């Protein structure tokens, strides 16, 4: 069986059913046994003018990064799709509406900007849909039919996922939609009979039932529910809103509640209040909202109150680029807020990790009694992956609360200075442990105390605790590491997939290259990172930000200067860009 | 076929034909076709034209939201600040250069949720800023979540089982903060908006315009054009806006009477 | 010589003698001798004693300020959060464990300035939190700056020529937010505070207590003991707190009538 | 003339006139021609229980750091003064009230905790005051009289400064107060005639009329006024409040206005609004308020609006230690807020620099159209120095605004991408330059644009501008630097004085030690710092924080690990602690 690595984009205006079509491709291909990584983007925020693009990369092996070149483009609106032409691979397949609903002038046509050599397939999407269902709304499905026919995809895969999607709307709707798909499929089979390909062979093993097609946002929501989240407090903000919307829908049936607060300050305030009172709670936001939270986050640090804060990063600074992806809140996550306010910062690199890290974040927050910040970004939140995925058991999501021993009743010291820095924490309702949590510097008992000795002691205690937390924080993972690397590439967050793919490809080219994945950003495992840097003749840190925020954090660990590769394009880093940089560095090394 | 682009073009055409075009920016508003904000745009543009204010001496300040995009659709100077902070920024602008006419514009989320803490203070300081609250009872820009003025039972993706919180009444709040000028208006009545704005701009202090409007995209049930047209009506003929107690009574008794609700005697 | 320490000791002595001592913490309140907060302390402690609430099932939440120190002087569980954020934190506490009785306490700066954006929302959500606003019309802890409720003309180091902004009326604001229980009280009348608190704690929703009090250290002119005693008086005998319109009228007509101003019928 | 280096403390309860007495000592000694560095501290915030301490270090040479050992203690309340006993030098002079207003039990007496060998002087402060003025309120002045007599200080110095202080209250008040002082003076002359010293010789040159006794806060306020500040927006917070109070008093007579806002968010919002409209404005806050401002600070970065924000640091995290000093907001100042939001951060190291840096901050903000953060701390804000001090001329405080050329009228590009990154900025009111400032990513014209190319271009432009600003930012200053240093010490902010004194003393001990003062914290002069580090066999960075926040920023500049000396005591770092660490390192080096 030939190796498949195929990228398909659907592009249209809001209202064209673009995102739905892309989602069906992901589902159908997953069902077909392929690996899928999908990502939608919608540049404009205000409706009525939005260009929607979905990108699905489909492969027979694991897919860890977004496709760079598009092998098939399904255009539901040619004016919008023109912007996708530069990303087309040679000889790609382009599907377009030969009788579009809105007139597109010659100057604005898609065809006029296609590079020579593309194979174009014009189909009357709307008419076919009207024929099949009486309405042109199924245009996106007739287009999918054309795509399935030309690429030689088993049409039953699409029929099944269409049925599943519309199941809840009744048999009639299901049938109408399947009919639209079939109309496109038949039309293309006949019309393009001489140009049919066989892009997607049947995979013998077929669909892996443990493979779940899930977005980062869904994984986060599921994790929160599986962790027994009691309260979600949040304020809408792109790209974090879908987490709130997911939980608003599903949390109530698990006994939890979503409260849309008046802003981000009150959201984190309420999260701290709930954790103080013993309930797992969380909030999710993006950079601007995160900035507003920093004062209260340091209150969690000082008063030793757990909190889980997810920062779904987007382009910055300020309101910035709300619908674009970026990894530029790392500085703020680690360093924002007054005082020496070390807290825990972790960042998953894929959908599966989103799930497990969110569950872990509750436990870390409980045990270390401090805010835990989970850094994701739009590319990770909104990407869809279909990997084998095992949900955590109740035990795996168990509470890590550390309660005081009954022996300490009536002489309880809330902030007892223990060797680990962890002080057993009482909850309101526990008789004989009454205390006041405070953001003022305080004694072990919790009384305000600004004396030099006390502040020195308690600062040390708080930082000792955070250092101690390292043992519960995932170590950096090494990939292809040997004692002598020519280039060692360090990656984090949504970007790590691109790092991995680039390193793999470079190795196939025969180069001694390895990768390090850092998921614990603060505190971090400096010894492991140091060792990796020492093993590498050159160290490269590709990041989706201008300032090299991870590089800034770790540069001092090795005496070699760190090479930085910074993208501020609002889009995922293409693996090839990393690969090129690796190979440039190799030339210098050689 | 009546495409969204077509509907919009018609709408813009109509505004253009109205002949009072200058305060509009060359770039088309990116609001959805049918959005109530077009009516407010027309009302404010007409106010500027009728008062003959030089565009370079006007600053339009906003926060974030569909309403917050307003400055880009206006030929005045504009300051598009962050979510909820139009009023502090407008305070700075006005005090820095009192010759400027300052409009602050924003949505109900911007003004009543995240920015709700600033309204009492600009009102009590009586800074000469004209604040237009675009109250569509929904978060438009973030694609439809409930706002502090959404009625109980509002269903959105973020409240699939309906909201449970009592809505806030912005007119009542402004009165209780001691605002020196309070009007209640409707996006479907640009003329009414223009009239009230002209009066409010002349008020040498803080003027609050609570404007009912509709989000055609995310609210199909509550503040629709149909409902708002049906519900709203002018204040009674004999209404005296100089009487604060009467103003409170009016607002407590009727949610939908439009006009200048209160105006402090100077 | 009557030293400050002596005055304070007397005061504490008096409270101790009152026999309802348990909710007080062992450590002495660090408020200035003569501060109105001692009266509120007594009022709240008596409420707790009289309702027989177990101290471990009460959480006292506060922001920052002299008033914000309250939790340290109480034997309940306490959450001393940052400036202005008592209400969001209290919301979290109450929703996390509805069995707890939650008191939020704070000054007028804490509650009407930096935290002023939260009050409308806890009121409209009707979260079962009892919020005591210690309104001394001054910033005590930061050594005497004007607060949002300071009268025009207030002279402090930060306003040496007198303030110019209109004061806010917290009772009126709470009414306009739709709070389900609103009382106006006076630190010089701990009994009145206790009575109203007992009623408010029983209200299964948000209860707001606007408490006039004095800062003996930084306000020698306005809200002094003498003035407050002279100005305040009980609501009239026939007052009916279930009538929202009447409540508004009362508050618009009289700044100093004390008692339960409004209570929503359940 | 013998070298004078003498430290005197006054300690009492709030209400005892402690701070006033300390201030008079500073003034009198300054008038006597000595150098003075004074610092008050008031640990408790709530009145009625406050211990007040003033510390004045008086020297014949320049004084750059606080005194470590106290040579004279004037106790106005013995119970409070007990806490000062550990800081007494050997054979120090202790003045106390032999008939105190409040009974102090034997166990709580000051005398019982004095180390052996101190010289004690008991005087009936209150009675003497009653005798002189009819009231005991002048106790603090009779105490000063005793101090002057015993230390052999010219009483006319005190008489003059007392007269100046009370001048505005009328002749009667002046006389009463001088009489109180004299009563103490005479009493001590007679009573202690056999123990009189001559600590403060008459300095021949006498008082330098250019020497001004000024606190950091006063210097900041004066600078703002001399810079033509039009609007101050702020919210009270320790230790920044005195700046607002100073300006509230003096700004109106210079045509400006102070507006106390509802919080810190609105304060920075209004500052941005005013600068946008063309008026110089500023705000001052401390860590917790600064955290609240970070979202809008990044708005200034993105929309390129000037702002001046002074962060008067105190102990953190969270509400922390409001009346204690710390340098722990550096992380937040440089890195707080969403996105790649580089801004300018500068930090004066003494009172004079407070003045000049604040004036410069307006100019930097104007020219580079970005928020400028001035970092001070409680020790710097509240310290008093009496150095020769020349106020800036109008020219020196002139506007650095960059306005667009009239030629660009009607085709103005607000965010034009120039070689320096600086785009000429129009102000509302200028005809034909109307534009909208926005925190969304935008084109040169100012329209929202989230395209990859545009974001990459504009990110580069904004950072280029900040790099370019380096040329207007003060270079690190070298002290005693030669090509080969055994230890190079790097200092910043209020701590630099201690660094300098420690280095000088080590040099006197014959060691090759040098110092580097960094005042431009972001962007910083990496080449100069690098060169200094390279010249030093060991690099030491003493800071008043736990995490080593400056060390973190610059550690990567050299391959040697940076030695950190971190104090989290809420009090200035004693020079001797730095000197000891230097000499420890020297042993290792040797
Ligand atoms: C600090 C911050 N939080 C959240 C957001 C996301 N956000 C943008 S607009 C908006 C609300 C929009 O609703 P509204 O203010 O009513 O304006 P409308 O779109 O309805 O005109 C929100 C929550 C943001 N930009 N910044
Ligand atoms: C974010 C923040 N801003 C400012 C402060 C400083 N601060 C502490 S208490 C306070 C106001 C005190 O006044 P009020 O709330 O009326 O309480 P009171 O002291 O009068 O009881 C202020 C401004 C702070 N701690 N945090
Ligand atoms: S989303 Fe709603 S508020 Fe926003 S532009 Fe569209 S109709 Fe108007
Ligand atoms: S400063 Fe005022 S409010 Fe604070 S404790 Fe003293 S009297 Fe009370
Ligand atoms: Mg809205
Ligand atoms: Mg107060």
mmCIF file of N, CA and C in Angstrom, chain D residues 331-402:
data_model
loop_
_atom_site.group_PDB
_atom_site.id
_atom_site.type_symbol
_atom_site.label_atom_id
_atom_site.label_comp_id
_atom_site.label_asym_id
_atom_site.label_seq_id
_atom_site.Cartn_x
_atom_site.Cartn_y
_atom_site.Cartn_z
ATOM 1 N N UNK D 331 10.099 41.479 36.688
ATOM 2 C CA UNK D 331 9.520 40.492 35.770
ATOM 3 C C UNK D 331 8.236 41.026 35.141
ATOM 4 N N UNK D 332 7.343 41.502 35.994
ATOM 5 C CA UNK D 332 6.039 41.966 35.502
ATOM 6 C C UNK D 332 6.193 43.194 34.608
ATOM 7 N N UNK D 333 7.105 44.085 34.962
ATOM 8 C CA UNK D 333 7.274 45.308 34.184
ATOM 9 C C UNK D 333 7.772 44.992 32.777
ATOM 10 N N UNK D 334 8.674 44.042 32.687
ATOM 11 C CA UNK D 334 9.267 43.720 31.385
ATOM 12 C C UNK D 334 8.406 42.721 30.614
ATOM 13 N N UNK D 335 7.820 41.776 31.320
ATOM 14 C CA UNK D 335 7.189 40.649 30.634
ATOM 15 C C UNK D 335 5.675 40.563 30.800
ATOM 16 N N UNK D 336 5.077 41.377 31.659
ATOM 17 C CA UNK D 336 3.646 41.237 31.900
ATOM 18 C C UNK D 336 2.819 41.608 30.684
ATOM 19 N N UNK D 337 1.679 40.969 30.556
ATOM 20 C CA UNK D 337 0.762 41.318 29.474
ATOM 21 C C UNK D 337 0.851 40.380 28.300
ATOM 22 N N UNK D 338 -0.238 40.312 27.540
ATOM 23 C CA UNK D 338 -0.323 39.349 26.445
ATOM 24 C C UNK D 338 0.560 39.728 25.259
ATOM 25 N N UNK D 339 1.003 38.707 24.554
ATOM 26 C CA UNK D 339 1.669 38.948 23.280
ATOM 27 C C UNK D 339 3.096 39.427 23.398
ATOM 28 N N UNK D 340 3.683 39.648 22.238
ATOM 29 C CA UNK D 340 5.049 40.166 22.155
ATOM 30 C C UNK D 340 4.962 41.659 22.373
ATOM 31 N N UNK D 341 4.981 42.060 23.647
ATOM 32 C CA UNK D 341 4.620 43.441 23.926
ATOM 33 C C UNK D 341 5.764 44.227 24.557
ATOM 34 N N UNK D 342 6.877 44.261 23.857
ATOM 35 C CA UNK D 342 8.045 44.987 24.357
ATOM 36 C C UNK D 342 7.706 46.449 24.591
ATOM 37 N N UNK D 343 8.146 46.944 25.709
ATOM 38 C CA UNK D 343 7.929 48.346 26.067
ATOM 39 C C UNK D 343 9.213 48.853 26.712
ATOM 40 N N UNK D 344 9.223 50.114 27.103
ATOM 41 C CA UNK D 344 10.424 50.677 27.714
ATOM 42 C C UNK D 344 10.299 50.626 29.243
ATOM 43 N N UNK D 345 11.333 50.130 29.889
ATOM 44 C CA UNK D 345 11.355 50.066 31.356
ATOM 45 C C UNK D 345 12.658 50.684 31.851
ATOM 46 N N UNK D 346 12.536 51.693 32.686
ATOM 47 C CA UNK D 346 13.737 52.318 33.246
ATOM 48 C C UNK D 346 13.607 52.400 34.765
ATOM 49 N N UNK D 347 14.753 52.472 35.430
ATOM 50 C CA UNK D 347 14.717 52.502 36.899
ATOM 51 C C UNK D 347 15.800 53.420 37.432
ATOM 52 N N UNK D 348 15.406 54.507 38.081
ATOM 53 C CA UNK D 348 16.392 55.371 38.725
ATOM 54 C C UNK D 348 16.999 54.669 39.936
ATOM 55 N N UNK D 349 18.174 55.143 40.342
ATOM 56 C CA UNK D 349 18.833 54.514 41.503
ATOM 57 C C UNK D 349 18.930 55.459 42.697
ATOM 58 N N UNK D 350 18.634 56.737 42.483
ATOM 59 C CA UNK D 350 18.662 57.658 43.619
ATOM 60 C C UNK D 350 17.675 58.790 43.368
ATOM 61 N N UNK D 351 17.569 59.696 44.319
ATOM 62 C CA UNK D 351 16.536 60.718 44.258
ATOM 63 C C UNK D 351 16.718 61.626 43.037
ATOM 64 N N UNK D 352 17.944 61.982 42.779
ATOM 65 C CA UNK D 352 18.211 62.854 41.637
ATOM 66 C C UNK D 352 17.760 62.185 40.339
ATOM 67 N N UNK D 353 18.088 60.928 40.206
ATOM 68 C CA UNK D 353 17.663 60.213 38.999
ATOM 69 C C UNK D 353 16.141 60.090 38.919
ATOM 70 N N UNK D 354 15.500 59.975 40.061
ATOM 71 C CA UNK D 354 14.030 59.954 40.040
ATOM 72 C C UNK D 354 13.535 61.167 39.251
ATOM 73 N N UNK D 355 14.101 62.293 39.576
ATOM 74 C CA UNK D 355 13.679 63.532 38.918
ATOM 75 C C UNK D 355 13.964 63.465 37.410
ATOM 76 N N UNK D 356 15.186 63.187 37.064
ATOM 77 C CA UNK D 356 15.549 63.253 35.640
ATOM 78 C C UNK D 356 14.903 62.137 34.819
ATOM 79 N N UNK D 357 14.757 60.992 35.418
ATOM 80 C CA UNK D 357 14.166 59.879 34.667
ATOM 81 C C UNK D 357 12.681 60.106 34.402
ATOM 82 N N UNK D 358 12.018 60.717 35.353
ATOM 83 C CA UNK D 358 10.593 60.948 35.127
ATOM 84 C C UNK D 358 10.417 61.962 33.993
ATOM 85 N N UNK D 359 11.225 62.991 33.991
ATOM 86 C CA UNK D 359 11.144 63.941 32.869
ATOM 87 C C UNK D 359 11.447 63.223 31.555
ATOM 88 N N UNK D 360 12.481 62.422 31.573
ATOM 89 C CA UNK D 360 12.844 61.709 30.346
ATOM 90 C C UNK D 360 11.747 60.740 29.913
ATOM 91 N N UNK D 361 11.051 60.175 30.883
ATOM 92 C CA UNK D 361 10.030 59.179 30.537
ATOM 93 C C UNK D 361 8.939 59.777 29.643
ATOM 94 N N UNK D 362 8.600 61.046 29.879
ATOM 95 C CA UNK D 362 7.601 61.680 29.010
ATOM 96 C C UNK D 362 8.124 61.795 27.583
ATOM 97 N N UNK D 363 9.384 62.156 27.490
ATOM 98 C CA UNK D 363 9.963 62.339 26.156
ATOM 99 C C UNK D 363 10.079 61.011 25.424
ATOM 100 N N UNK D 364 10.514 59.993 26.152
ATOM 101 C CA UNK D 364 10.628 58.669 25.533
ATOM 102 C C UNK D 364 9.252 58.179 25.087
ATOM 103 N N UNK D 365 8.281 58.372 25.951
ATOM 104 C CA UNK D 365 6.923 57.926 25.614
ATOM 105 C C UNK D 365 6.447 58.636 24.352
ATOM 106 N N UNK D 366 6.732 59.926 24.268
ATOM 107 C CA UNK D 366 6.286 60.689 23.101
ATOM 108 C C UNK D 366 6.992 60.248 21.828
ATOM 109 N N UNK D 367 8.289 60.148 21.916
ATOM 110 C CA UNK D 367 9.046 59.834 20.704
ATOM 111 C C UNK D 367 8.778 58.407 20.248
ATOM 112 N N UNK D 368 8.788 57.482 21.203
ATOM 113 C CA UNK D 368 8.645 56.074 20.826
ATOM 114 C C UNK D 368 7.198 55.600 20.907
ATOM 115 N N UNK D 369 6.308 56.473 21.340
ATOM 116 C CA UNK D 369 4.873 56.188 21.265
ATOM 117 C C UNK D 369 4.548 54.835 21.864
ATOM 118 N N UNK D 370 4.938 54.706 23.084
ATOM 119 C CA UNK D 370 4.782 53.432 23.761
ATOM 120 C C UNK D 370 4.782 53.695 25.256
ATOM 121 N N UNK D 371 4.173 52.841 26.033
ATOM 122 C CA UNK D 371 4.224 53.043 27.477
ATOM 123 C C UNK D 371 5.656 52.963 27.989
ATOM 124 N N UNK D 372 5.982 53.871 28.883
ATOM 125 C CA UNK D 372 7.272 53.843 29.552
ATOM 126 C C UNK D 372 7.005 53.569 31.025
ATOM 127 N N UNK D 373 7.660 52.545 31.518
ATOM 128 C CA UNK D 373 7.462 52.173 32.917
ATOM 129 C C UNK D 373 8.673 52.606 33.723
ATOM 130 N N UNK D 374 8.424 53.386 34.747
ATOM 131 C CA UNK D 374 9.499 53.808 35.640
ATOM 132 C C UNK D 374 9.367 52.992 36.916
ATOM 133 N N UNK D 375 10.390 52.205 37.213
ATOM 134 C CA UNK D 375 10.345 51.350 38.396
ATOM 135 C C UNK D 375 11.086 52.011 39.548
ATOM 136 N N UNK D 376 10.375 52.278 40.604
ATOM 137 C CA UNK D 376 11.055 52.706 41.830
ATOM 138 C C UNK D 376 10.665 51.695 42.907
ATOM 139 N N UNK D 377 10.985 51.975 44.134
ATOM 140 C CA UNK D 377 10.478 51.128 45.208
ATOM 141 C C UNK D 377 10.381 51.961 46.473
ATOM 142 N N UNK D 378 9.763 51.383 47.473
ATOM 143 C CA UNK D 378 9.474 52.137 48.683
ATOM 144 C C UNK D 378 10.731 52.806 49.240
ATOM 145 N N UNK D 379 11.842 52.102 49.206
ATOM 146 C CA UNK D 379 13.075 52.649 49.772
ATOM 147 C C UNK D 379 13.524 53.882 48.982
ATOM 148 N N UNK D 380 13.317 53.876 47.713
ATOM 149 C CA UNK D 380 13.713 55.024 46.891
ATOM 150 C C UNK D 380 12.669 56.141 46.978
ATOM 151 N N UNK D 381 11.409 55.774 46.968
ATOM 152 C CA UNK D 381 10.339 56.782 46.998
ATOM 153 C C UNK D 381 10.381 57.577 48.291
ATOM 154 N N UNK D 382 10.661 56.869 49.346
ATOM 155 C CA UNK D 382 10.475 57.442 50.659
ATOM 156 C C UNK D 382 11.795 57.900 51.273
ATOM 157 N N UNK D 383 12.895 57.660 50.577
ATOM 158 C CA UNK D 383 14.181 58.075 51.133
ATOM 159 C C UNK D 383 14.397 59.558 50.867
ATOM 160 N N UNK D 384 15.139 60.180 51.746
ATOM 161 C CA UNK D 384 15.462 61.587 51.586
ATOM 162 C C UNK D 384 16.951 61.703 51.323
ATOM 163 N N UNK D 385 17.299 62.478 50.322
ATOM 164 C CA UNK D 385 18.716 62.745 50.061
ATOM 165 C C UNK D 385 18.904 64.245 49.981
ATOM 166 N N UNK D 386 20.095 64.698 50.255
ATOM 167 C CA UNK D 386 20.360 66.133 50.127
ATOM 168 C C UNK D 386 21.540 66.359 49.201
ATOM 169 N N UNK D 387 21.291 66.158 47.931
ATOM 170 C CA UNK D 387 22.381 66.313 46.979
ATOM 171 C C UNK D 387 22.207 67.583 46.174
ATOM 172 N N UNK D 388 23.308 68.083 45.610
ATOM 173 C CA UNK D 388 23.182 69.235 44.717
ATOM 174 C C UNK D 388 22.244 68.845 43.593
ATOM 175 N N UNK D 389 21.335 69.686 43.277
ATOM 176 C CA UNK D 389 20.221 69.256 42.451
ATOM 177 C C UNK D 389 19.815 70.409 41.546
ATOM 178 N N UNK D 390 19.947 70.215 40.256
ATOM 179 C CA UNK D 390 19.610 71.295 39.319
ATOM 180 C C UNK D 390 18.369 70.906 38.549
ATOM 181 N N UNK D 391 17.363 71.741 38.625
ATOM 182 C CA UNK D 391 16.111 71.412 37.941
ATOM 183 C C UNK D 391 16.280 71.558 36.439
ATOM 184 N N UNK D 392 15.504 70.776 35.736
ATOM 185 C CA UNK D 392 15.576 70.792 34.277
ATOM 186 C C UNK D 392 15.014 72.104 33.741
ATOM 187 N N UNK D 393 15.650 72.600 32.720
ATOM 188 C CA UNK D 393 15.115 73.785 32.046
ATOM 189 C C UNK D 393 13.934 73.366 31.192
ATOM 190 N N UNK D 394 13.174 74.345 30.738
ATOM 191 C CA UNK D 394 12.047 74.009 29.871
ATOM 192 C C UNK D 394 12.504 73.232 28.641
ATOM 193 N N UNK D 395 13.628 73.659 28.111
ATOM 194 C CA UNK D 395 14.170 72.979 26.934
ATOM 195 C C UNK D 395 14.464 71.517 27.220
ATOM 196 N N UNK D 396 15.013 71.294 28.385
ATOM 197 C CA UNK D 396 15.369 69.910 28.714
ATOM 198 C C UNK D 396 14.140 69.025 28.887
ATOM 199 N N UNK D 397 13.018 69.658 29.167
ATOM 200 C CA UNK D 397 11.795 68.874 29.330
ATOM 201 C C UNK D 397 10.905 68.972 28.089
ATOM 202 N N UNK D 398 11.456 69.503 27.003
ATOM 203 C CA UNK D 398 10.657 69.789 25.803
ATOM 204 C C UNK D 398 9.985 68.542 25.243
ATOM 205 N N UNK D 399 8.946 68.780 24.491
ATOM 206 C CA UNK D 399 8.223 67.676 23.868
ATOM 207 C C UNK D 399 9.099 66.960 22.851
ATOM 208 N N UNK D 400 8.988 65.667 22.840
ATOM 209 C CA UNK D 400 9.661 64.861 21.813
ATOM 210 C C UNK D 400 8.631 64.283 20.835
ATOM 211 N N UNK D 401 7.470 64.882 20.806
ATOM 212 C CA UNK D 401 6.453 64.408 19.869
ATOM 213 C C UNK D 401 6.973 64.467 18.437
ATOM 214 N N UNK D 402 6.575 63.524 17.645
ATOM 215 C CA UNK D 402 6.957 63.476 16.237
ATOM 216 C C UNK D 402 5.676 63.625 15.429
#
